[in-house]
mmCIF file of C-alpha atoms in Angstrom:
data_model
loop_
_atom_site.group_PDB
_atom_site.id
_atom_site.type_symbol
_atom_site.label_atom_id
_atom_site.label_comp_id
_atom_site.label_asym_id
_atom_site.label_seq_id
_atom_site.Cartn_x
_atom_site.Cartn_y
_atom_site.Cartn_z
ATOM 1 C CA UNK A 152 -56.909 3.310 111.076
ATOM 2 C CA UNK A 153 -53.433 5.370 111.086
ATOM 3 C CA UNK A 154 -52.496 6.558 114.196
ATOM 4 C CA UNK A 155 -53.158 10.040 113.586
ATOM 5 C CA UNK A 156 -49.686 12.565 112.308
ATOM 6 C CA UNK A 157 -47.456 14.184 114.859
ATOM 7 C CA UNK A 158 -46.507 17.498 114.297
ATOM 8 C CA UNK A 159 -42.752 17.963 115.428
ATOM 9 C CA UNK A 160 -40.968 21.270 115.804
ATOM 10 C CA UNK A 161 -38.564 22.054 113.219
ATOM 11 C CA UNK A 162 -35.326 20.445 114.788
ATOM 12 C CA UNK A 163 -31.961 22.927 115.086
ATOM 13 C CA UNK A 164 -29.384 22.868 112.881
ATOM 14 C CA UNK A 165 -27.757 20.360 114.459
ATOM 15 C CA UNK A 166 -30.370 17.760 115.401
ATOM 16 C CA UNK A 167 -30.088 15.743 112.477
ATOM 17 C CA UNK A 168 -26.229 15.162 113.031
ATOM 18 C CA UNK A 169 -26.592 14.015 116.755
ATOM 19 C CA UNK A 170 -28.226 10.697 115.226
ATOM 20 C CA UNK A 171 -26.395 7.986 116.555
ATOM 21 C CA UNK A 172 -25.571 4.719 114.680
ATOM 22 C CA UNK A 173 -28.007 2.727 116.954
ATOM 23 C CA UNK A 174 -30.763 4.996 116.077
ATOM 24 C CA UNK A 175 -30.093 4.565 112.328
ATOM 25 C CA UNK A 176 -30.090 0.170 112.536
ATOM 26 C CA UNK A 177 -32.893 0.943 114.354
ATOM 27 C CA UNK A 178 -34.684 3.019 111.550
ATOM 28 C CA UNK A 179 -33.400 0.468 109.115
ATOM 29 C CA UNK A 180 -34.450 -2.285 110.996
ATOM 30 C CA UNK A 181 -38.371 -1.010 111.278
ATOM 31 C CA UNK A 182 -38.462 0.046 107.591
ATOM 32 C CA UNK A 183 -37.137 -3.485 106.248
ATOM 33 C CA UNK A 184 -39.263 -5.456 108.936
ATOM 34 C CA UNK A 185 -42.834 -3.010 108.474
ATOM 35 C CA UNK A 186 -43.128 -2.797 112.162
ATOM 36 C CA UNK A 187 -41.776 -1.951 115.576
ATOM 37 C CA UNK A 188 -42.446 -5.539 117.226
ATOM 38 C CA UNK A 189 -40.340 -7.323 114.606
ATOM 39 C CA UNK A 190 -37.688 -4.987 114.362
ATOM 40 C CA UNK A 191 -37.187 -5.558 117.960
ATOM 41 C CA UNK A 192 -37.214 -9.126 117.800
ATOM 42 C CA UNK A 193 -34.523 -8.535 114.761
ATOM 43 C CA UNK A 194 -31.902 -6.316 116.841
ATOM 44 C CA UNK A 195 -32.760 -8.354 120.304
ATOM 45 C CA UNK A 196 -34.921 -5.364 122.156
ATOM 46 C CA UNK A 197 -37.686 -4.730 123.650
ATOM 47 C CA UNK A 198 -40.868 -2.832 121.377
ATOM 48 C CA UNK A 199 -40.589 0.058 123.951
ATOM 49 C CA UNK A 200 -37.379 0.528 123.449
ATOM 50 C CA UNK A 201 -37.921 0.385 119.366
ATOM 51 C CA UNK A 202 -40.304 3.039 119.580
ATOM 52 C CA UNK A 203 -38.589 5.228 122.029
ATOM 53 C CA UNK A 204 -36.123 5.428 119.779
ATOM 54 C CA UNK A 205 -37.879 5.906 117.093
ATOM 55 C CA UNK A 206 -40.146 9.177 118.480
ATOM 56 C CA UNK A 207 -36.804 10.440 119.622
ATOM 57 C CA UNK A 208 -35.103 10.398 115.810
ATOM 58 C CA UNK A 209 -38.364 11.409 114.803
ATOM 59 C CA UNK A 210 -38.276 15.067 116.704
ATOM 60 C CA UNK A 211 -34.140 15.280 115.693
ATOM 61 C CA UNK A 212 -35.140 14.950 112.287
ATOM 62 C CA UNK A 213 -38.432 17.367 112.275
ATOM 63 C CA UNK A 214 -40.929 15.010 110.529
ATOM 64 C CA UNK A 215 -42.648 11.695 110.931
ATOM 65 C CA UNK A 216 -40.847 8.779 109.892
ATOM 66 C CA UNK A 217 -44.124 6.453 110.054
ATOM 67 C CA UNK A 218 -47.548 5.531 110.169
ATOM 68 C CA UNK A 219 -48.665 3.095 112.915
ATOM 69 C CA UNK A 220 -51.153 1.254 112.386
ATOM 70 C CA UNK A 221 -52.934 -2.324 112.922
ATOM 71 C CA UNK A 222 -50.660 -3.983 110.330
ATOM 72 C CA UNK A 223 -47.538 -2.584 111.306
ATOM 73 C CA UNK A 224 -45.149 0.364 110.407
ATOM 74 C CA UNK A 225 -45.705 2.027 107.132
ATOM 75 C CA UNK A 226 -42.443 4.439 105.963
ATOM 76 C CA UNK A 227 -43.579 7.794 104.908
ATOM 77 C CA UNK A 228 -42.371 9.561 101.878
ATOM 78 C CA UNK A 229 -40.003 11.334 104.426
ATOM 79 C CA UNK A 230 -39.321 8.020 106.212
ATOM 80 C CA UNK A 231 -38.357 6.280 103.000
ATOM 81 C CA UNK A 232 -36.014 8.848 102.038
ATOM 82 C CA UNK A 233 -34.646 8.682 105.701
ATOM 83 C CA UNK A 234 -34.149 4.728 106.091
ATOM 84 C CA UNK A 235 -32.183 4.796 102.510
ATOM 85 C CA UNK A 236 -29.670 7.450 103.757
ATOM 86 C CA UNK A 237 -29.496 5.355 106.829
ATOM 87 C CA UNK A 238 -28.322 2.429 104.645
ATOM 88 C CA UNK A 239 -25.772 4.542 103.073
ATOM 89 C CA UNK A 240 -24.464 5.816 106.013
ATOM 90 C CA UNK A 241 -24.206 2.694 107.911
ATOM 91 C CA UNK A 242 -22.586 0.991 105.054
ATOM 92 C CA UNK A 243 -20.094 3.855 104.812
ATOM 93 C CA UNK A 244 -19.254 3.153 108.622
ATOM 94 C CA UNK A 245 -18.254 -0.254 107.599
ATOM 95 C CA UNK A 246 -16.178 0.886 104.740
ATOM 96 C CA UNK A 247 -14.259 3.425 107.169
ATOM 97 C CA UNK A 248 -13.352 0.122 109.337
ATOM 98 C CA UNK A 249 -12.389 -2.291 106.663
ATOM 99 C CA UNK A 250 -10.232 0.288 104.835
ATOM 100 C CA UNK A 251 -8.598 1.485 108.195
ATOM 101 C CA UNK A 252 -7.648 -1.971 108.949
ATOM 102 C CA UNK A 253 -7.188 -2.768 105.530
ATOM 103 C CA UNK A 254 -4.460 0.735 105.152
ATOM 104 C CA UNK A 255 -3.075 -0.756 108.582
ATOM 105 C CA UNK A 256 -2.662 -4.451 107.399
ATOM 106 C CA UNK A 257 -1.845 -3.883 103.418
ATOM 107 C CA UNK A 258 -5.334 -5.573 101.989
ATOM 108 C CA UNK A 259 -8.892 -5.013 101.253
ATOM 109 C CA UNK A 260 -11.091 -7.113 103.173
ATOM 110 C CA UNK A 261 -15.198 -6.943 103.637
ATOM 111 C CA UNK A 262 -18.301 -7.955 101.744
ATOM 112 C CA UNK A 263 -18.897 -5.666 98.101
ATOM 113 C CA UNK A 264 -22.543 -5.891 97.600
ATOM 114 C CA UNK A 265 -23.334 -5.756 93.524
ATOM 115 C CA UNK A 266 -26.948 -5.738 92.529
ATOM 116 C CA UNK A 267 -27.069 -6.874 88.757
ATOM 117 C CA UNK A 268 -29.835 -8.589 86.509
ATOM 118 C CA UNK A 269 -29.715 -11.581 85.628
ATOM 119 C CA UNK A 270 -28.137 -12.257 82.188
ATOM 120 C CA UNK A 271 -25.151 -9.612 83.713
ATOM 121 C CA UNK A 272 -25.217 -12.234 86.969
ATOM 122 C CA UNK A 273 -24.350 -15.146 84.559
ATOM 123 C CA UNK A 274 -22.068 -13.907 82.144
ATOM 124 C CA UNK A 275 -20.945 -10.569 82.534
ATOM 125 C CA UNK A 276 -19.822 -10.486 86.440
ATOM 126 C CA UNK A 277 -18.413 -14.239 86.874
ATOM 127 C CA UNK A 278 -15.104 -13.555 84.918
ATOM 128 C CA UNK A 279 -15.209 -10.022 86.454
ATOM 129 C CA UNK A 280 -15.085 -11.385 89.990
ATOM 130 C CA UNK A 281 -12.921 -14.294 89.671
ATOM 131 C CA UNK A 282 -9.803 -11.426 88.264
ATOM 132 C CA UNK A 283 -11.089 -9.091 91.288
ATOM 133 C CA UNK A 284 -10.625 -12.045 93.930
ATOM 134 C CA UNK A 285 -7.178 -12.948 92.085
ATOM 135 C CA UNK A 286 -5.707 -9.836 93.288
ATOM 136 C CA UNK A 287 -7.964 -8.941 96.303
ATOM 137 C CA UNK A 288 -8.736 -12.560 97.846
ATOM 138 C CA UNK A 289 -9.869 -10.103 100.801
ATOM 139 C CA UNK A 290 -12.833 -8.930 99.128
ATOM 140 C CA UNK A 291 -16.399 -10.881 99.136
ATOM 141 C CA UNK A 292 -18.655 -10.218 96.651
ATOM 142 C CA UNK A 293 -22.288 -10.305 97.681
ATOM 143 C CA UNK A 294 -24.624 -10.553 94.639
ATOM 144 C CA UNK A 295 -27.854 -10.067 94.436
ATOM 145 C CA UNK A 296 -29.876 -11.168 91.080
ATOM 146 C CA UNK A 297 -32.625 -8.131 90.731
ATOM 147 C CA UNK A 298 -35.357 -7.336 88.502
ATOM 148 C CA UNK A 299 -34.332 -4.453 85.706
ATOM 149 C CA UNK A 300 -38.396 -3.573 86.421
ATOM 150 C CA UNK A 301 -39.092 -0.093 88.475
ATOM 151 C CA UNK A 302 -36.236 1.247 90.159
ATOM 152 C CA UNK A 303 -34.366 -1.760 89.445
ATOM 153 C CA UNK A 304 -30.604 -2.520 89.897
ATOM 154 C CA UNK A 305 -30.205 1.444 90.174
ATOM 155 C CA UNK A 306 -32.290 1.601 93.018
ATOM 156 C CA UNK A 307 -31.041 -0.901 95.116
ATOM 157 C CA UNK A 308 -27.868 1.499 94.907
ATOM 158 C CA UNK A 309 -30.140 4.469 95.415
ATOM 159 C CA UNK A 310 -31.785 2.760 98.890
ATOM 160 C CA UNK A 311 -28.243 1.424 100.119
ATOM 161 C CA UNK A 312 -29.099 -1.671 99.294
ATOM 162 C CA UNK A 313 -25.717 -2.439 97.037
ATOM 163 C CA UNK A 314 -22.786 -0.385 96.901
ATOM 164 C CA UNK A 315 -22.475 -0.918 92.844
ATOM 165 C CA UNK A 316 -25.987 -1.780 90.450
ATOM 166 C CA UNK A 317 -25.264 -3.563 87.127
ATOM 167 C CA UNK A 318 -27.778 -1.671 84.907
ATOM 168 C CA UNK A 319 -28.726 -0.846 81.845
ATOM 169 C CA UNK A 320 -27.750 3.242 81.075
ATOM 170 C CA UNK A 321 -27.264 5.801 78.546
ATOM 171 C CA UNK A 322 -28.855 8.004 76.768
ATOM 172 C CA UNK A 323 -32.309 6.247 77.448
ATOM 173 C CA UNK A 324 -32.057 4.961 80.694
ATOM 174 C CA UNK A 325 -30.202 7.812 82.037
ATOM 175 C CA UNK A 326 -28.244 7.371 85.409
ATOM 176 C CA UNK A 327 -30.325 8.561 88.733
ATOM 177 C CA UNK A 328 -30.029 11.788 90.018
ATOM 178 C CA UNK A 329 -27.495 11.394 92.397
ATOM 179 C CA UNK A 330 -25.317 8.081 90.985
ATOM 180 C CA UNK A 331 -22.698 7.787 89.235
ATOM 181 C CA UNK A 332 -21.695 5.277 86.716
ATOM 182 C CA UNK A 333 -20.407 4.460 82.880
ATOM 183 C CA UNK A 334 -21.237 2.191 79.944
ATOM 184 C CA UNK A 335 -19.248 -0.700 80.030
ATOM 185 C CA UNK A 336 -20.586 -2.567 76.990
ATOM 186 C CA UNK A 337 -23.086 -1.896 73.780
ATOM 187 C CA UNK A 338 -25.973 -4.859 73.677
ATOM 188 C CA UNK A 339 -27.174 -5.640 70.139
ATOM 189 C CA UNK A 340 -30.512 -7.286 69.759
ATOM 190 C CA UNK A 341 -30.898 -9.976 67.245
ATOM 191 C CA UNK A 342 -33.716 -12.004 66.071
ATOM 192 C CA UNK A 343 -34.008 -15.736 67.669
ATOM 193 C CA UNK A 344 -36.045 -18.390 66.017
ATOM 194 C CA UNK A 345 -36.431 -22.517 66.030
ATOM 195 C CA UNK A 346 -33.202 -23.486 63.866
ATOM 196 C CA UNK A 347 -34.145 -24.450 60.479
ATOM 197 C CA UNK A 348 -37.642 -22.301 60.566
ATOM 198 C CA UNK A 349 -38.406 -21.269 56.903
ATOM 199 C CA UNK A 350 -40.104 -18.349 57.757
ATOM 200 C CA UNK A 351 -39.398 -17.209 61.382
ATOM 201 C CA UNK A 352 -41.037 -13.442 61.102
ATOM 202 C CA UNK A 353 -43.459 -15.188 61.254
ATOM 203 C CA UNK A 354 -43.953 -16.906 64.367
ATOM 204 C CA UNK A 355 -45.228 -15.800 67.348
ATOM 205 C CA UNK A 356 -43.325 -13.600 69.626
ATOM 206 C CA UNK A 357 -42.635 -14.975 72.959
ATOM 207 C CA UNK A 358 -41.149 -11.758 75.176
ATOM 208 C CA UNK A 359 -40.389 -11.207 78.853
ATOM 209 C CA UNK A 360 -41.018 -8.317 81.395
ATOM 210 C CA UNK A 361 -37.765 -7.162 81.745
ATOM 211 C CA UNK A 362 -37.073 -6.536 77.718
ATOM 212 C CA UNK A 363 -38.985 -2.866 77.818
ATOM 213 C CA UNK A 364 -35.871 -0.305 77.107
ATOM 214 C CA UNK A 365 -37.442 2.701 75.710
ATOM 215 C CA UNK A 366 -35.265 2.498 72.679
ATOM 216 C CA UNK A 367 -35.934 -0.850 71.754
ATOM 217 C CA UNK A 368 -39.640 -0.255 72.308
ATOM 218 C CA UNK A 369 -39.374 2.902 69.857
ATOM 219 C CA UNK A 370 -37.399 0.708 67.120
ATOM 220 C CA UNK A 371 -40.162 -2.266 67.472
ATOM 221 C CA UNK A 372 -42.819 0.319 67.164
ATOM 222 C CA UNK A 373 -41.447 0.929 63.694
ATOM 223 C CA UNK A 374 -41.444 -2.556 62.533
ATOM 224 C CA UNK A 375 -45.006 -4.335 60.808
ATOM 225 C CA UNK A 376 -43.704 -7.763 61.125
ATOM 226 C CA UNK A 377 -43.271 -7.719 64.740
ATOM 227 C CA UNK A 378 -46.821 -8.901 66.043
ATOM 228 C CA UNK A 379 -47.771 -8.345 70.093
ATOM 229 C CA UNK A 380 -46.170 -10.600 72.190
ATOM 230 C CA UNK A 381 -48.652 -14.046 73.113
ATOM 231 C CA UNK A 382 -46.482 -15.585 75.446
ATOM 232 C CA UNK A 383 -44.955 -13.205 78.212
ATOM 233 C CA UNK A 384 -42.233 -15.074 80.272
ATOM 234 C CA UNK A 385 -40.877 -14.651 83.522
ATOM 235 C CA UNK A 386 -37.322 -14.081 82.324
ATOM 236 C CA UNK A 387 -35.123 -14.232 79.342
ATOM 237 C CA UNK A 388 -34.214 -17.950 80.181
ATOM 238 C CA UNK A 389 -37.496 -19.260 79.486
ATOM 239 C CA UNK A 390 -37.593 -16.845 76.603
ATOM 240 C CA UNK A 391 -35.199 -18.867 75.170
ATOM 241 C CA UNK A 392 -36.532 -22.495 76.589
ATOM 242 C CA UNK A 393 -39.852 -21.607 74.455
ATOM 243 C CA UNK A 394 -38.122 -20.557 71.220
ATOM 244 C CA UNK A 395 -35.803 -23.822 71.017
ATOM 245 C CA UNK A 396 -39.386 -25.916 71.493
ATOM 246 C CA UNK A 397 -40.549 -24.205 68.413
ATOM 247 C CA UNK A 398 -43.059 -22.095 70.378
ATOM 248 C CA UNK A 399 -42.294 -18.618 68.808
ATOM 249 C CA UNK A 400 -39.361 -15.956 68.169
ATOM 250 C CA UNK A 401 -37.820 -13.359 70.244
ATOM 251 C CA UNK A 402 -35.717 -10.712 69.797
ATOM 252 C CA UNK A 403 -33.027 -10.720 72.676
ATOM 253 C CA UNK A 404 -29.821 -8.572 73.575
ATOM 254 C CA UNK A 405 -26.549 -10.769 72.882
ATOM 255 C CA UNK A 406 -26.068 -10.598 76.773
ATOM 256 C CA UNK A 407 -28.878 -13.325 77.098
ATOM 257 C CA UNK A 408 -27.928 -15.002 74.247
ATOM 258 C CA UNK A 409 -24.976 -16.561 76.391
ATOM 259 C CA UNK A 410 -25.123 -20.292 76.315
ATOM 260 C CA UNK A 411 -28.465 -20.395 74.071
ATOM 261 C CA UNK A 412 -30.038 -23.752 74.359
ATOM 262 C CA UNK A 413 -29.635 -26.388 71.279
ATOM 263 C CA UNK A 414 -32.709 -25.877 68.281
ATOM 264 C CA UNK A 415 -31.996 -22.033 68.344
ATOM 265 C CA UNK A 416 -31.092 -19.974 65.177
ATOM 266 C CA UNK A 417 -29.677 -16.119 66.145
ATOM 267 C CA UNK A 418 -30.087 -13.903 63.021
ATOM 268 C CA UNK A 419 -28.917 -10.050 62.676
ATOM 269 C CA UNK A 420 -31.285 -7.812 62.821
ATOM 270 C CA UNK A 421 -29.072 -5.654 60.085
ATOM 271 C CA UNK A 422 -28.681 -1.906 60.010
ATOM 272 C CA UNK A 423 -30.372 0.150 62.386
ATOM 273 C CA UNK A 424 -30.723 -2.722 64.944
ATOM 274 C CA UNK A 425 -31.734 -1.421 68.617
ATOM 275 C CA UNK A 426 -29.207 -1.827 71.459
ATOM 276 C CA UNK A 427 -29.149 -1.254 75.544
ATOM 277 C CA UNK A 428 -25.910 0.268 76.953
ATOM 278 C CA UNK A 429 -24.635 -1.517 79.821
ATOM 279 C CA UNK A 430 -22.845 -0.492 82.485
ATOM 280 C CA UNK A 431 -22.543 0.446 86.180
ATOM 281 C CA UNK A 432 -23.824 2.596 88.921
ATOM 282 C CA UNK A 433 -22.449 3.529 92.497
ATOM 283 C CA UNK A 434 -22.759 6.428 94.811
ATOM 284 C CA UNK A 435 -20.060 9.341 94.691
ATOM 285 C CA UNK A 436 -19.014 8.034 98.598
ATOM 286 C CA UNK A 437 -18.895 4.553 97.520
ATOM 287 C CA UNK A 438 -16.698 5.351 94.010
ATOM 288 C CA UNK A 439 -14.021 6.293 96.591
ATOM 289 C CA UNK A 440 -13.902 3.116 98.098
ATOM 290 C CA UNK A 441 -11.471 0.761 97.774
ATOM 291 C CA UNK A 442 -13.286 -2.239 96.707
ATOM 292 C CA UNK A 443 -15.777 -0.567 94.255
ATOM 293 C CA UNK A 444 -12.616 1.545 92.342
ATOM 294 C CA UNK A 445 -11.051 -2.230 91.969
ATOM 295 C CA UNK A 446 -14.182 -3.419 90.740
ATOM 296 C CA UNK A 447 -14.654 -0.667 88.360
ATOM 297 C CA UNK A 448 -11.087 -1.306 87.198
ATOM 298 C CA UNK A 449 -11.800 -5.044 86.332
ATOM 299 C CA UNK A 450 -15.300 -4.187 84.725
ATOM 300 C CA UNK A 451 -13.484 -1.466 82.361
ATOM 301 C CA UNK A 452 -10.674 -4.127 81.962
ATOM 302 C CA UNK A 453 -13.259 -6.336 80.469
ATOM 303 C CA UNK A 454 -15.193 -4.376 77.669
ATOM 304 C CA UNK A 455 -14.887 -5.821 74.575
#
């Protein structure tokens, strides 16, 4: 069972600021590791000195950060919300150093973590990045292929996990309460079918998690010749491996359509065809930086 709740007395106005950068690695730490032992082990101290640390952020703050319990350290909603504004704030630390020596020395330097999924990992960002290195060879883009399920690219931004997300937004997938971002590029869907197929409407429909936007779900909704999906792939790539084997049609955004596999026939859906906006997301502290406005410039550069 739980260890049982600590009540804490609401801290003073101040508490909260007098966290130190330690304390927040070491709130980070224990929320990405799910326990005290192995965050210790992580950061190279001792479990008392973990939790220590972690009672003593716990009464700055005014609430409790975890539950402890047999299997570990379980964030609370207030220790979620805590260990993703640590992330921020330790990543802004970093950014104040880079771009101090960067200001001193004339360059950009440091890691730029992008979360993006993974058709926008193979063919939107490569070209991106290669013009962004060009003129910033200082800069080192970390990317990290995520799932456009949940929270998805967004939230990685949201949890200071990446300082820009690669995500679909607009008018249906509106950008999180406290983000920032822009559409970059329109995604038509089209209709993809075994080459040669006399009748491809109607073939099965082989479909993958990550193809849910609301709008195309709506537009679908409205169309009898689209049966339920029998085959549900792990990701648009084996979407497409399927359809060239003459297993079934998809419909797919153009963005996954990159490099389609031999045997595959793309047909426009016509008029009133569903698309995803595409575009980015950052945080208003990290749109300052100088790394993220460069990459924003080269992602605008390269709209169609």
């Amino acid at each position: 069972m739980p260890a049982a709740a600590t009540a804490f007395p609401a801290p003073t106005p101040t508490a909260a600021t007098d966290l130190a950068p330690h304390e927040l690695r070491i709130l980070v730490a224990v929320d990405g590791e799910r326990g005290f032992s192995a965050a210790a082990r992580v950061l190279g101290l001792t479990q008392s000195a973990v939790s220590h640390s972690m009672r003593g952020m716990e009464r700055k703050v005014g609430a409790v950060l975890f539950e402890r319990g047999r299997k570990g350290a379980t964030p609370t909603a207030a220790g979620a919300i805590a260990a993703a504004h640590a992330r921020r704030v330790l990543r802004l630390l970093d950014t104040l150093a880079a771009e101090a020596r960067g200001a001193e020395r004339g360059t950009v330097t440091g890691p730029l973590r992008i979360a993006a999924f993974r058709s926008a990992a193979l063919f939107l960002l490569p070209p991106v990045l290669e013009r962004l290195t060009a003129r910033h060879p200082g800069i080192e883009p970390e990317v990290h292929v995520v799932r456009e399920l949940g929270v998805g690219t967004a939230g990685e931004v949201v949890q200071g996990r990446a300082d820009v997300g690669i995500a679909t937004v607009g008018a249906t997938s509106p950008v999180p309460a406290g983000l920032i971002g822009d559409v970059l590029i329109e995604d038509p869907y089209s209709l993809v079918h075994p080459a040669g197929h006399p009748a491809p409407r109607s073939l099965p429909l082989v479909d993958w998690h990550e193809n849910c936007g609301s709008h195309t779900r709506r537009w679908w909704a409205g169309q009898d010749w689209i049966p339920k999906a029998t085959v549900l792939a792990e990701d648009d790539g084996a979407v497409l491996s399927m359809v060239s084997r003459g297993l079934g049609m998809a419909i797919m955004p153009a963005l996954s359509l990159n490099e389609a596999p031999d045997g595959i026939e793309i047909t426009d859906l016509g008029p009133g065809r569903p698309t995803r906006s595409v575009g980015y997301v950052t945080t208003p502290e990290q749109a300052s930086s100088v790394s993220v406005r460069a990459l924003i410039r080269e992602l605008r550069a390269a709209r169609p």
